Coordinates of C-alpha atoms in Angstrom, one line a residue:
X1 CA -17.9 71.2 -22.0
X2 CA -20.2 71.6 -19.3
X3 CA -20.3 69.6 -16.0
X4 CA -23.2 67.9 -14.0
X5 CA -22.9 68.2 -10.4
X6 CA -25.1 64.9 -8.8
X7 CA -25.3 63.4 -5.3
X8 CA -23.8 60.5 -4.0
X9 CA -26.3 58.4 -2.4
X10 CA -25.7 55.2 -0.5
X11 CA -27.1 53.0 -3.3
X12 CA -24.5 54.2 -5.3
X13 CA -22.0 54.1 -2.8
X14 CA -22.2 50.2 -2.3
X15 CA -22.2 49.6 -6.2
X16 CA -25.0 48.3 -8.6
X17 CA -27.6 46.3 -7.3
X18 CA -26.9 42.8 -6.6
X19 CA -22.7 43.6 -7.2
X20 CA -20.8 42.6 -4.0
X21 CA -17.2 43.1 -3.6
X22 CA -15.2 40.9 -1.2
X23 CA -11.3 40.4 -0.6
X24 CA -9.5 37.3 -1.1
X25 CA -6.6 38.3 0.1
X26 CA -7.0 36.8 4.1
X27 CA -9.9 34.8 3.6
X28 CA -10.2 31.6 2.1
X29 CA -12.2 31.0 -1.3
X30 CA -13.2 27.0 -1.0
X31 CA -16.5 26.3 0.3
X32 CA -17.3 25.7 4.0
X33 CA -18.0 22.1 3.0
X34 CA -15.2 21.5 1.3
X35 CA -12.6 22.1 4.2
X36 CA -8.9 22.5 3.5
X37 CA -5.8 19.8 2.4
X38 CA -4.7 20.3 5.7
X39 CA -8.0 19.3 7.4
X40 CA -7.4 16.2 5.4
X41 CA -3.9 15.1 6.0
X42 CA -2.5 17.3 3.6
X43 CA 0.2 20.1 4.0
X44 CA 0.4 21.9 0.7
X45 CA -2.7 22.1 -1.9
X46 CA -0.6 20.6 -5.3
X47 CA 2.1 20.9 -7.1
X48 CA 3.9 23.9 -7.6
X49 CA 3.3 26.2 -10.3
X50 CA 6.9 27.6 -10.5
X51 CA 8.7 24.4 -10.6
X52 CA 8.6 22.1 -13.4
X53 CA 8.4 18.0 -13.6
X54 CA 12.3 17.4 -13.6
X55 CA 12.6 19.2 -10.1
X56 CA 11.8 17.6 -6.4
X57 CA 9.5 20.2 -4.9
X58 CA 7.3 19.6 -7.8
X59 CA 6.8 15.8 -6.5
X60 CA 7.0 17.3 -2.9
X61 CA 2.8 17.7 -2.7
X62 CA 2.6 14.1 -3.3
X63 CA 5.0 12.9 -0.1
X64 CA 3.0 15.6 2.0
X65 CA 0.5 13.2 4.0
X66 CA 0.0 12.2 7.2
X67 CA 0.4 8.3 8.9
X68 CA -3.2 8.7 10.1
X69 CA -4.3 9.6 6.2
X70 CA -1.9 6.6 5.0
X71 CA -3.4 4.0 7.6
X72 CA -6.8 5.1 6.8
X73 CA -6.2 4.5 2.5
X74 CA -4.4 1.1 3.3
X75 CA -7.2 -0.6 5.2
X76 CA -9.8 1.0 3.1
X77 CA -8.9 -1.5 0.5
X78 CA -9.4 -4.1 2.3
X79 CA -13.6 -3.3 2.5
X80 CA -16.2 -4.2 -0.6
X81 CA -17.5 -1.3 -0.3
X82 CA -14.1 0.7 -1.5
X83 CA -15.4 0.7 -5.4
X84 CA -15.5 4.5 -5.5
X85 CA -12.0 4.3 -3.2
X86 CA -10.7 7.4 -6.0
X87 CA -13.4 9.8 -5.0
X88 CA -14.0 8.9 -1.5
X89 CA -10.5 8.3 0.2
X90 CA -7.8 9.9 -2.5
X91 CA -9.7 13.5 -1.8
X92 CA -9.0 16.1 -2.3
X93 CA -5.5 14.8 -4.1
X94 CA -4.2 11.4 -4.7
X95 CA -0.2 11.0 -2.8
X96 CA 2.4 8.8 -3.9
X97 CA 3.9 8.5 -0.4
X98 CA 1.5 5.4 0.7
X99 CA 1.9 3.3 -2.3
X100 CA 5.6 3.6 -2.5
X101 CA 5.5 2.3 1.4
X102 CA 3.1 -0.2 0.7
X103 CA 5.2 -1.9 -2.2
X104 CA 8.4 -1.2 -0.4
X105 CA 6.9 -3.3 3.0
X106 CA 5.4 -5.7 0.9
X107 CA 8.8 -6.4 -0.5
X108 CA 10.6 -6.9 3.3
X109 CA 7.4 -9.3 4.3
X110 CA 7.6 -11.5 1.4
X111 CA 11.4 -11.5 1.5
X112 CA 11.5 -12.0 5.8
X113 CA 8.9 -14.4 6.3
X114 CA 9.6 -16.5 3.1
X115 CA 13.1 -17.3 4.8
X116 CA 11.0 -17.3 7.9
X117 CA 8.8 -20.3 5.9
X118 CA 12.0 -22.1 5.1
X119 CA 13.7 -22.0 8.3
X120 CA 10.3 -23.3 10.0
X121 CA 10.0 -26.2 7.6
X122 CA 13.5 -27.1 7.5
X123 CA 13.1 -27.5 11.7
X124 CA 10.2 -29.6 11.2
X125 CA 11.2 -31.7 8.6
X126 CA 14.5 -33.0 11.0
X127 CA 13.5 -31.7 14.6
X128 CA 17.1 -32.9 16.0
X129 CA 19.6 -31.2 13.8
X130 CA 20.7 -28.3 15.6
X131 CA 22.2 -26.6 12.6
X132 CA 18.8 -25.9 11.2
X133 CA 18.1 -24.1 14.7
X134 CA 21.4 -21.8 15.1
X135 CA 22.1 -21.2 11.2
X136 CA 19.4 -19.8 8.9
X137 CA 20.8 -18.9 5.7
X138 CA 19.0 -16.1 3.4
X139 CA 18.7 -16.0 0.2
X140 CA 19.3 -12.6 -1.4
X141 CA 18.2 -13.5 -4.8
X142 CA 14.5 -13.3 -3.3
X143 CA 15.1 -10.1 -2.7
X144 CA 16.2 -9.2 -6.2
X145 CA 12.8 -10.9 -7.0
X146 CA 10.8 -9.5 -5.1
X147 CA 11.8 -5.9 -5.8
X148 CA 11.6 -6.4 -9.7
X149 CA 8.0 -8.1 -9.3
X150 CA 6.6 -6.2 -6.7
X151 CA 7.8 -2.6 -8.3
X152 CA 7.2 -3.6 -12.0
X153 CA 3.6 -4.8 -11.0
X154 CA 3.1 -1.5 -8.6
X155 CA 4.5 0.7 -10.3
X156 CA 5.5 -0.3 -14.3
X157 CA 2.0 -1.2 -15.1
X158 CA -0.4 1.5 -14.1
X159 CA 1.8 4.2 -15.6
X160 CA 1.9 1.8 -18.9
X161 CA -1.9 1.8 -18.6
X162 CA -2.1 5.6 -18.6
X163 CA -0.3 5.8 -21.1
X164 CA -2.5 3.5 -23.1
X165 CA -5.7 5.2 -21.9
X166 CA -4.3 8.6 -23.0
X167 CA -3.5 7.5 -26.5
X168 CA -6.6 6.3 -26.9
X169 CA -8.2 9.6 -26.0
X170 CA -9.3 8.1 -22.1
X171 CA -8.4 11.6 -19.7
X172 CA -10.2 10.2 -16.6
X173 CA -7.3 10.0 -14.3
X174 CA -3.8 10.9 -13.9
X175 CA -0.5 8.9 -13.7
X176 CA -0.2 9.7 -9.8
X177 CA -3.9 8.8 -9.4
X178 CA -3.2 5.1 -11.4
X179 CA 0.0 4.5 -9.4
X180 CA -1.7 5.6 -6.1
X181 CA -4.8 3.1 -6.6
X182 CA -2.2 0.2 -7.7
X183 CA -0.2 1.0 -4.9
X184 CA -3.1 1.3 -2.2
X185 CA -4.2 -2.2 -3.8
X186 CA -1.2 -4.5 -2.7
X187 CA -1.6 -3.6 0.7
X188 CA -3.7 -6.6 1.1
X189 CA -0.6 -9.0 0.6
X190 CA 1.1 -7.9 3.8
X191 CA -0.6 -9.7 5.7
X192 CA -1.0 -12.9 3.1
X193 CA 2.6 -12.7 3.7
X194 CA 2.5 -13.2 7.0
X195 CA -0.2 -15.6 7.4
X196 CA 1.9 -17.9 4.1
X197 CA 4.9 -19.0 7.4
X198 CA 1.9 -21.5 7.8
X199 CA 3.3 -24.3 6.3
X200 CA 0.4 -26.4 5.7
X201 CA -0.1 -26.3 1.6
X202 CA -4.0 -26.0 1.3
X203 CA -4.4 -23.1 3.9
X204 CA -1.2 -21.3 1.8
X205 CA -3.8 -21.3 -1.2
X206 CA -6.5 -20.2 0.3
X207 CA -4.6 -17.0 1.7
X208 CA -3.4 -16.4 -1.4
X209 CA -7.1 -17.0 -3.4
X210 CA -8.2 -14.6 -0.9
X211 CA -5.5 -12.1 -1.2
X212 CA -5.9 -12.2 -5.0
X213 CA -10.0 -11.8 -4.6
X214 CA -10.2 -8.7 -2.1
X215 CA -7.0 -7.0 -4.4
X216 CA -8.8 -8.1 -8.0
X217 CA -12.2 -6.6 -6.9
X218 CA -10.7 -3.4 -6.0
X219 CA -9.0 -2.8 -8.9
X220 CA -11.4 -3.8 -11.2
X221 CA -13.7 -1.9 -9.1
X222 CA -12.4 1.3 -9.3
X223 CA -10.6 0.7 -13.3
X224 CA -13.5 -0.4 -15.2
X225 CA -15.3 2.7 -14.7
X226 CA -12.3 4.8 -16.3
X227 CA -12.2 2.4 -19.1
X228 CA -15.9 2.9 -19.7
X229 CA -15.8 6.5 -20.3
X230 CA -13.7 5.8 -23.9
X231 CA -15.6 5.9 -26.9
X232 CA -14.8 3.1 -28.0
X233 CA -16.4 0.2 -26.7
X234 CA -13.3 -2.4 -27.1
X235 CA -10.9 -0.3 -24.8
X236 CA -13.2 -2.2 -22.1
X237 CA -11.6 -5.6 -22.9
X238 CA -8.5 -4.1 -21.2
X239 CA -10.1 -5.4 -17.7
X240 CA -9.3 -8.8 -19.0
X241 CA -5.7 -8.2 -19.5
X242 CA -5.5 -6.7 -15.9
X243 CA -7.3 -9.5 -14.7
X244 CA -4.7 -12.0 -16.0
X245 CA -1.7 -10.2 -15.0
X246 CA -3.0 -9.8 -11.7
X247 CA -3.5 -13.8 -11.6
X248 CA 0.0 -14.2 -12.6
X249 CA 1.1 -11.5 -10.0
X250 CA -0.7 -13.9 -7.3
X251 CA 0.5 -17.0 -8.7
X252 CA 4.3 -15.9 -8.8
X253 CA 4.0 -15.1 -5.1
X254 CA 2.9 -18.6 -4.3
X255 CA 5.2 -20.3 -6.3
X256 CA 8.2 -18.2 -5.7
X257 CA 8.2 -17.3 -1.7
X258 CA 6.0 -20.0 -0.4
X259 CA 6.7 -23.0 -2.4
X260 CA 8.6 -24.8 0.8
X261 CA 7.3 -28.4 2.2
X262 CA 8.6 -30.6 4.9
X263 CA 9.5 -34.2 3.9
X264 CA 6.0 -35.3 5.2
X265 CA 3.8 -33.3 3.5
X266 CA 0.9 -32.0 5.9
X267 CA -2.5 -31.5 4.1
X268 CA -3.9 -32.4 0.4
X269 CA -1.4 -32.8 -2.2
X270 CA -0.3 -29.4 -3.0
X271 CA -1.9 -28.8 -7.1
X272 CA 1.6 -26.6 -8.4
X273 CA 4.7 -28.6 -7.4
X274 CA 7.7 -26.6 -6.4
X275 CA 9.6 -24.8 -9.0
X276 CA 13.0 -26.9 -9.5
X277 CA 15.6 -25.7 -6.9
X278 CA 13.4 -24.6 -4.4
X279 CA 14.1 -26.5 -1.5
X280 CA 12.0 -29.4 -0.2
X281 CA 13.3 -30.6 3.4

């Protein structure tokens, strides 16, 4: 066997033409554009790979955000303009952190200022019985209420819609993407909560209409487009079955937590009387 002795030039030196090597091992591979999670309000880049779905530090990603981050996805709901809300504000990875929060406060405000509401109409329906000043009694079976509405709507039916979209062969999103843009979306009834203590009937309906306009475009807004991507062109009747669940959603809030009058009723005759028991002072 005989051997070839050559020289080593710098071309060959540096590798083929156009064949660059570079090291990944202290550098960072995302484009310059693109900036990192923690640019964004994010601490770790996703789940991790070593832990599986029955552990905590796989959920731990999710719960890694920011207040500022959380602020800025709340009131970004609130704006028309928040149709392609997945894309531009749940970058680079949707968190389950903010919508837990957001259902959990909406639960205290619907529970505080709807014995708030009572204790306001009970004064004003007899100003000069000092019980109704020194005693205001709560009633914990709102609470109950509100927690079984306010989770099953947040949380029971976007993961009941994934489920549905994946059997019927609709990959768009995932379950922490659904639940995150539900959960995001009843951040508007905070403050229809707050502004319901008014106790004048016709302006408690119009916060609520309100509330269940700005939430109802934003979901169907940013649900629609998922459900168009199926092949099927029926799966897009689904909107319609959001649509009315989120009226009955807005409906039960009224009628439930802000269905208290004084004896002279201020205002137009309110349309839904009071559900029986619900007291009328």
């Amino acid at each position: 066997m005989a051997y070839v002795q050559i020289e080593a030039d710098d071309r060959m030196e540096e590798g083929p033409e156009r064949l660059q090597f570079q090291s990944f091992l202290s550098t960072d591979a995302r484009p310059a554009d693109q900036g990192t999670n923690a640019s964004r309000g994010f601490i770790s880049d996703g789940p991790s790979k070593n832990s599986g779905f029955w552990q905590l530090e796989y959920y731990q990603p999710y719960f890694d955000v920011d207040t500022k981050t959380v602020i800025r996805r709340c009131y970004t709901t609130l704006l028309p303009r928040s149709q392609n809300y997945l894309s531009a504000h749940l970058t680079p990875s949707a968190d389950l952190y903010g919508p837990f929060w957001t259902l959990t406060t909406l639960i205290f405000a619907l529970f505080v200022c709807s014995s708030l509401a009572s204790s306001i109409v009970a004064y004003l329906s007899d100003p000069g019985d000092s019980s109704v000043v020194t005693v205001i009694e709560y009633d914990f079976g709102l609470l109950s209420t509100a927690v079984a509405l306010v989770y099953t709507y947040g949380i029971g039916v976007p993961v009941l819609l994934w489920l549905a979209l994946r059997y019927l062969g609709v990959g768009e999103w995932s379950v922490v993407e659904a639940v995150a843009v539900w959960g995001y979306g009843q951040f508007v009834w905070i403050p229809v909560s707050i502004l319901c203590v008014i106790w004048i009937p016709i302006v408690r309906w119009v916060l609520v209409g309100v509330g269940f306009t700005i939430s109802g475009w934003y979901l169907a807004a940013n649900v629609y487009p998922v459900l168009t991507t199926a092949d099927a062109k029926s799966v897009r009747l689904i909107i319609i079955l959001l649509a009315a669940l989120h009226a009955a959603l807005a409906l039960c809030l009224k009628v439930l937590f802000f269905s208290y009058y004084v004896v002279e009723q201020i205002g137009p005759k309110d349309p839904i009387p009071p559900v029986e028991g619900t007291p009328k002072f």
